[in-house]
Amino acid sequence: MPRPREFEPDTVVDQAMLRFWWQGYRATSVEDLVKATGVKPGSLYSAFPGGKHTLFLKSLERYSKLVVPQKLGELESPDAGLAELRGYFDGLVSDLLSPEGRQGCLLVNTAIENAAEDDEAAAVVRGHLARLERCMTTALGHARDRGEVRASVDPAGGAKVLVATCQGLMVVGKANPDATMLRAIVDNAFAVLA
Amino acid sequence: MPRPREFEPDTVVDQAMLRFWWQGYRATSVEDLVKATGVKPGSLYSAFPGGKHTLFLKSLERYSKLVVPQKLGELESPDAGLAELRGYFDGLVSDLLSPEGRQGCLLVNTAIENAAEDDEAAAVVRGHLARLERCMTTALGHARDRGEVRASVDPAGGAKVLVATCQGLMVVGKANPDATMLRAIVDNAFAVLA
DNA sequence: AAAATACATGAGTGACCATTCAAGAACAAG
DNA sequence: CTTGTTCTTGAATGGTCACTCATGTATTTT
């Protein structure tokens, strides 16, 4: 009986995600979202009750499902080792240096901009950090078993440090997107493990 | 001849800085600043031409001069070594775990929230990162000379990694202010150097 | 074709935004 | 005391914010 919806909600979330990613939550207005999606306010609010904030949370989840796996790449494969770990960091650096990647990571931005005042957003960020830590622990364990890093490196502890280091890499990259600096950070982070 | 000013500009900047620190640039309204400082809009704009943005830049500089040296503490002394380096990281962790320190570092928050769109703010952040790197390089050099870390640790490179790690520590701390996690990051960051 | 249903539209809501400005007030010099 | 200068005040500006709702529309069932 009902008139069918003329837009695909997932597509709307995708476009909203891009806006939140590039501009941040506060700096993105509902009017921005209307322009970006082509969906008028009324339809937006009826399709996403809760409005801007709901759309933001859905954007975070969509980012986790769509963008994060692509960035992690082989690092999430069960037998990832040092090469995959290094590949992830190198990918971060080249992203930060490219015009399309300057915005960094939506989840890192969210940690800083919203985590203190938005528990739901903070929970998504915590999930992401745990996921990162998990696959880095695995990769570091394999790296140690294969002799790719010093035997004295503790995979669980080292992974926690690497998680922090890659978050910090993005903070530094935002303020100072300089190839020499970013590559030096990665080079030395791995040199210390070898 | 002129009527004397009834407020101290430095005090106004101090109070504005606290607001920007706790709430961020965008989330702090001029009305907030008026309430916090007791200075009415007209006076605020005549004392700080450029308004909110000028006050923000002055806040960043004041943070660098007032808050940062207090956080760095002995790490800025010319003969700082591993103890001072470790002390700085421990201080960061206990700040992030205390109600008064949850807001993290104004300059890290600024790197994420404003650096991409505000070159002047980004420049202040870059200065801060360079300052951190400089004193960490010195401290790490002394630590190596004194045998407090492995001889294979490169002070300049290691400092770059530590800078990134402490920025990342604050990202993690914002999303997940958990003592066990934060202490594990610091413990392992130093374990890797030993 | 008529009724029922959900969707699309976009002007409208009041609140808040950063900023300005006209008016009055306080001081110092003459 | 008068005049000149700067400061203080707070109402007013025009804009934008997130959000709502009455109206019209498209589709399916009867």
PDB file of C-alpha atoms in Angstrom, chain A residues 18-187:
ATOM      1  CA  LEU A  18      31.894  11.474   4.106  1.00  0.00           C
ATOM      2  CA  ARG A  19      30.720  14.843   5.396  1.00  0.00           C
ATOM      3  CA  PHE A  20      31.282  13.957   9.043  1.00  0.00           C
ATOM      4  CA  TRP A  21      34.666  12.531   8.121  1.00  0.00           C
ATOM      5  CA  TRP A  22      35.810  15.656   6.301  1.00  0.00           C
ATOM      6  CA  GLN A  23      34.201  18.327   8.413  1.00  0.00           C
ATOM      7  CA  GLY A  24      33.563  16.829  11.830  1.00  0.00           C
ATOM      8  CA  TYR A  25      30.248  16.446  13.602  1.00  0.00           C
ATOM      9  CA  ARG A  26      29.666  19.979  14.792  1.00  0.00           C
ATOM     10  CA  ALA A  27      30.840  21.613  11.585  1.00  0.00           C
ATOM     11  CA  THR A  28      28.442  19.544   9.505  1.00  0.00           C
ATOM     12  CA  SER A  29      24.983  21.104   9.364  1.00  0.00           C
ATOM     13  CA  VAL A  30      21.772  19.328   8.506  1.00  0.00           C
ATOM     14  CA  GLU A  31      21.605  21.616   5.491  1.00  0.00           C
ATOM     15  CA  ASP A  32      24.988  20.196   4.403  1.00  0.00           C
ATOM     16  CA  LEU A  33      23.565  16.715   4.708  1.00  0.00           C
ATOM     17  CA  VAL A  34      20.470  17.682   2.744  1.00  0.00           C
ATOM     18  CA  LYS A  35      22.629  19.064  -0.054  1.00  0.00           C
ATOM     19  CA  ALA A  36      24.982  16.082  -0.011  1.00  0.00           C
ATOM     20  CA  THR A  37      22.264  13.460  -0.041  1.00  0.00           C
ATOM     21  CA  GLY A  38      19.564  15.225  -2.026  1.00  0.00           C
ATOM     22  CA  VAL A  39      17.098  14.082   0.618  1.00  0.00           C
ATOM     23  CA  LYS A  40      14.994  16.871   2.084  1.00  0.00           C
ATOM     24  CA  PRO A  41      14.858  17.494   5.861  1.00  0.00           C
ATOM     25  CA  GLY A  42      11.438  15.939   6.339  1.00  0.00           C
ATOM     26  CA  SER A  43      12.398  12.685   4.650  1.00  0.00           C
ATOM     27  CA  LEU A  44      15.729  12.624   6.411  1.00  0.00           C
ATOM     28  CA  TYR A  45      14.107  12.950   9.820  1.00  0.00           C
ATOM     29  CA  SER A  46      11.442  10.361   9.075  1.00  0.00           C
ATOM     30  CA  ALA A  47      13.983   7.872   7.739  1.00  0.00           C
ATOM     31  CA  PHE A  48      16.431   8.520  10.596  1.00  0.00           C
ATOM     32  CA  PRO A  49      14.554   9.355  13.776  1.00  0.00           C
ATOM     33  CA  GLY A  50      16.955  11.200  16.023  1.00  0.00           C
ATOM     34  CA  GLY A  51      18.158  13.310  13.133  1.00  0.00           C
ATOM     35  CA  LYS A  52      21.732  14.433  12.878  1.00  0.00           C
ATOM     36  CA  HIS A  53      22.979  12.466  15.860  1.00  0.00           C
ATOM     37  CA  THR A  54      21.467   9.178  14.692  1.00  0.00           C
ATOM     38  CA  LEU A  55      22.928   9.741  11.256  1.00  0.00           C
ATOM     39  CA  PHE A  56      26.294  10.351  12.890  1.00  0.00           C
ATOM     40  CA  LEU A  57      26.229   7.108  14.838  1.00  0.00           C
ATOM     41  CA  LYS A  58      25.177   5.214  11.734  1.00  0.00           C
ATOM     42  CA  SER A  59      28.029   6.910   9.883  1.00  0.00           C
ATOM     43  CA  LEU A  60      30.519   5.707  12.471  1.00  0.00           C
ATOM     44  CA  GLU A  61      29.260   2.163  12.150  1.00  0.00           C
ATOM     45  CA  ARG A  62      29.300   2.338   8.390  1.00  0.00           C
ATOM     46  CA  TYR A  63      32.847   3.673   8.486  1.00  0.00           C
ATOM     47  CA  SER A  64      33.835   0.679  10.616  1.00  0.00           C
ATOM     48  CA  LYS A  65      32.280  -1.740   8.180  1.00  0.00           C
ATOM     49  CA  LEU A  66      33.280  -0.105   4.914  1.00  0.00           C
ATOM     50  CA  VAL A  67      36.392   2.021   5.319  1.00  0.00           C
ATOM     51  CA  VAL A  68      38.248   0.375   8.175  1.00  0.00           C
ATOM     52  CA  PRO A  69      38.532  -3.102   6.583  1.00  0.00           C
ATOM     53  CA  GLN A  70      39.905  -1.491   3.456  1.00  0.00           C
ATOM     54  CA  LYS A  71      42.538   0.391   5.462  1.00  0.00           C
ATOM     55  CA  LEU A  72      43.457  -2.625   7.572  1.00  0.00           C
ATOM     56  CA  GLY A  73      43.723  -4.798   4.485  1.00  0.00           C
ATOM     57  CA  GLU A  74      45.831  -7.873   4.994  1.00  0.00           C
ATOM     58  CA  LEU A  75      46.508  -6.912   8.599  1.00  0.00           C
ATOM     59  CA  GLU A  76      43.218  -8.576   9.490  1.00  0.00           C
ATOM     60  CA  SER A  77      44.143 -11.869   7.871  1.00  0.00           C
ATOM     61  CA  PRO A  78      44.791 -14.573  10.507  1.00  0.00           C
ATOM     62  CA  ASP A  79      48.410 -15.097   9.521  1.00  0.00           C
ATOM     63  CA  ALA A  80      49.473 -11.471   9.172  1.00  0.00           C
ATOM     64  CA  GLY A  81      53.023 -10.699  10.262  1.00  0.00           C
ATOM     65  CA  LEU A  82      55.490  -7.859  10.245  1.00  0.00           C
ATOM     66  CA  ALA A  83      54.985  -7.043   6.560  1.00  0.00           C
ATOM     67  CA  GLU A  84      51.243  -6.524   7.013  1.00  0.00           C
ATOM     68  CA  LEU A  85      51.827  -4.468  10.144  1.00  0.00           C
ATOM     69  CA  ARG A  86      54.292  -2.291   8.324  1.00  0.00           C
ATOM     70  CA  GLY A  87      51.991  -2.104   5.324  1.00  0.00           C
ATOM     71  CA  TYR A  88      49.220  -0.697   7.493  1.00  0.00           C
ATOM     72  CA  PHE A  89      51.443   2.075   8.846  1.00  0.00           C
ATOM     73  CA  ASP A  90      52.784   2.886   5.387  1.00  0.00           C
ATOM     74  CA  GLY A  91      49.211   3.131   4.155  1.00  0.00           C
ATOM     75  CA  LEU A  92      48.367   5.561   6.949  1.00  0.00           C
ATOM     76  CA  VAL A  93      51.314   7.746   6.005  1.00  0.00           C
ATOM     77  CA  SER A  94      50.525   7.859   2.318  1.00  0.00           C
ATOM     78  CA  ASP A  95      46.901   8.604   3.135  1.00  0.00           C
ATOM     79  CA  LEU A  96      47.869  11.515   5.346  1.00  0.00           C
ATOM     80  CA  LEU A  97      50.088  12.874   2.590  1.00  0.00           C
ATOM     81  CA  SER A  98      47.467  12.658  -0.140  1.00  0.00           C
ATOM     82  CA  PRO A  99      44.792  15.306  -0.660  1.00  0.00           C
ATOM     83  CA  GLU A 100      42.084  12.655  -0.352  1.00  0.00           C
ATOM     84  CA  GLY A 101      43.388  11.340   2.956  1.00  0.00           C
ATOM     85  CA  ARG A 102      44.246  14.492   4.848  1.00  0.00           C
ATOM     86  CA  GLN A 103      41.115  14.220   6.937  1.00  0.00           C
ATOM     87  CA  GLY A 104      42.704  11.329   8.812  1.00  0.00           C
ATOM     88  CA  CYS A 105      40.503   8.743  10.464  1.00  0.00           C
ATOM     89  CA  LEU A 106      36.875   9.491  11.284  1.00  0.00           C
ATOM     90  CA  LEU A 107      37.134   7.471  14.472  1.00  0.00           C
ATOM     91  CA  VAL A 108      40.238   9.284  15.727  1.00  0.00           C
ATOM     92  CA  ASN A 109      38.594  12.614  14.970  1.00  0.00           C
ATOM     93  CA  THR A 110      35.521  11.436  16.838  1.00  0.00           C
ATOM     94  CA  ALA A 111      37.577  10.336  19.843  1.00  0.00           C
ATOM     95  CA  ILE A 112      38.864  13.882  20.195  1.00  0.00           C
ATOM     96  CA  GLU A 113      35.791  15.832  19.160  1.00  0.00           C
ATOM     97  CA  ASN A 114      32.958  13.814  20.659  1.00  0.00           C
ATOM     98  CA  ALA A 115      34.050  10.987  22.960  1.00  0.00           C
ATOM     99  CA  ALA A 116      33.925  13.107  26.107  1.00  0.00           C
ATOM    100  CA  GLU A 117      30.317  14.147  25.606  1.00  0.00           C
ATOM    101  CA  ASP A 118      28.860  11.345  23.484  1.00  0.00           C
ATOM    102  CA  ASP A 119      28.976   7.932  25.119  1.00  0.00           C
ATOM    103  CA  GLU A 120      27.547   6.123  22.133  1.00  0.00           C
ATOM    104  CA  ALA A 121      30.174   7.567  19.809  1.00  0.00           C
ATOM    105  CA  ALA A 122      32.881   6.777  22.364  1.00  0.00           C
ATOM    106  CA  ALA A 123      31.729   3.163  22.441  1.00  0.00           C
ATOM    107  CA  VAL A 124      32.178   2.831  18.676  1.00  0.00           C
ATOM    108  CA  VAL A 125      35.664   4.312  18.992  1.00  0.00           C
ATOM    109  CA  ARG A 126      36.542   1.904  21.796  1.00  0.00           C
ATOM    110  CA  GLY A 127      35.396  -0.979  19.625  1.00  0.00           C
ATOM    111  CA  HIS A 128      37.665   0.214  16.854  1.00  0.00           C
ATOM    112  CA  LEU A 129      40.655   0.510  19.179  1.00  0.00           C
ATOM    113  CA  ALA A 130      40.028  -2.997  20.473  1.00  0.00           C
ATOM    114  CA  ARG A 131      39.838  -4.321  16.924  1.00  0.00           C
ATOM    115  CA  LEU A 132      43.118  -2.628  16.024  1.00  0.00           C
ATOM    116  CA  GLU A 133      44.776  -3.981  19.142  1.00  0.00           C
ATOM    117  CA  ARG A 134      43.519  -7.467  18.439  1.00  0.00           C
ATOM    118  CA  CYS A 135      44.896  -7.751  14.951  1.00  0.00           C
ATOM    119  CA  MET A 136      48.133  -6.027  15.873  1.00  0.00           C
ATOM    120  CA  THR A 137      48.639  -8.474  18.720  1.00  0.00           C
ATOM    121  CA  THR A 138      48.166 -11.373  16.334  1.00  0.00           C
ATOM    122  CA  ALA A 139      50.508  -9.913  13.735  1.00  0.00           C
ATOM    123  CA  LEU A 140      53.142  -9.078  16.309  1.00  0.00           C
ATOM    124  CA  GLY A 141      52.928 -12.607  17.718  1.00  0.00           C
ATOM    125  CA  HIS A 142      53.550 -14.087  14.286  1.00  0.00           C
ATOM    126  CA  ALA A 143      56.352 -11.587  13.676  1.00  0.00           C
ATOM    127  CA  ARG A 144      58.042 -12.685  16.861  1.00  0.00           C
ATOM    128  CA  ASP A 145      57.584 -16.381  16.126  1.00  0.00           C
ATOM    129  CA  ARG A 146      59.098 -15.840  12.683  1.00  0.00           C
ATOM    130  CA  GLY A 147      62.019 -13.872  14.102  1.00  0.00           C
ATOM    131  CA  GLU A 148      60.947 -10.681  12.347  1.00  0.00           C
ATOM    132  CA  VAL A 149      61.181  -8.762  15.621  1.00  0.00           C
ATOM    133  CA  ARG A 150      63.248  -9.236  18.751  1.00  0.00           C
ATOM    134  CA  ALA A 151      62.235 -12.228  20.849  1.00  0.00           C
ATOM    135  CA  SER A 152      61.916  -9.937  23.869  1.00  0.00           C
ATOM    136  CA  VAL A 153      58.999  -8.071  22.322  1.00  0.00           C
ATOM    137  CA  ASP A 154      55.722  -8.866  24.059  1.00  0.00           C
ATOM    138  CA  PRO A 155      52.995  -9.095  21.386  1.00  0.00           C
ATOM    139  CA  ALA A 156      50.152  -7.912  23.630  1.00  0.00           C
ATOM    140  CA  GLY A 157      52.116  -5.009  25.068  1.00  0.00           C
ATOM    141  CA  GLY A 158      53.762  -4.064  21.813  1.00  0.00           C
ATOM    142  CA  ALA A 159      50.393  -3.995  20.100  1.00  0.00           C
ATOM    143  CA  LYS A 160      49.065  -1.528  22.669  1.00  0.00           C
ATOM    144  CA  VAL A 161      52.012   0.753  21.973  1.00  0.00           C
ATOM    145  CA  LEU A 162      51.539   0.421  18.226  1.00  0.00           C
ATOM    146  CA  VAL A 163      47.872   1.312  18.560  1.00  0.00           C
ATOM    147  CA  ALA A 164      48.818   4.474  20.426  1.00  0.00           C
ATOM    148  CA  THR A 165      51.571   5.216  17.928  1.00  0.00           C
ATOM    149  CA  CYS A 166      49.277   5.019  14.941  1.00  0.00           C
ATOM    150  CA  GLN A 167      46.704   7.251  16.642  1.00  0.00           C
ATOM    151  CA  GLY A 168      49.506   9.706  17.362  1.00  0.00           C
ATOM    152  CA  LEU A 169      50.700   9.460  13.798  1.00  0.00           C
ATOM    153  CA  MET A 170      47.383  10.863  12.724  1.00  0.00           C
ATOM    154  CA  VAL A 171      47.502  13.711  15.203  1.00  0.00           C
ATOM    155  CA  VAL A 172      50.970  14.656  13.983  1.00  0.00           C
ATOM    156  CA  GLY A 173      49.908  14.205  10.374  1.00  0.00           C
ATOM    157  CA  LYS A 174      47.000  16.601  10.782  1.00  0.00           C
ATOM    158  CA  ALA A 175      49.165  19.403  12.111  1.00  0.00           C
ATOM    159  CA  ASN A 176      52.256  18.636  10.087  1.00  0.00           C
ATOM    160  CA  PRO A 177      51.615  16.563   6.959  1.00  0.00           C
ATOM    161  CA  ASP A 178      55.305  16.243   6.174  1.00  0.00           C
ATOM    162  CA  ALA A 179      56.580  13.113   4.458  1.00  0.00           C
ATOM    163  CA  THR A 180      59.973  13.137   6.148  1.00  0.00           C
ATOM    164  CA  MET A 181      58.505  13.430   9.625  1.00  0.00           C
ATOM    165  CA  LEU A 182      55.772  10.839   9.179  1.00  0.00           C
ATOM    166  CA  ARG A 183      58.070   8.303   7.546  1.00  0.00           C
ATOM    167  CA  ALA A 184      60.652   8.845  10.268  1.00  0.00           C
ATOM    168  CA  ILE A 185      58.055   8.080  12.911  1.00  0.00           C
ATOM    169  CA  VAL A 186      57.117   4.804  11.228  1.00  0.00           C
ATOM    170  CA  ASP A 187      60.704   3.824  10.430  1.00  0.00           C
TER     171      ASP A 187
END
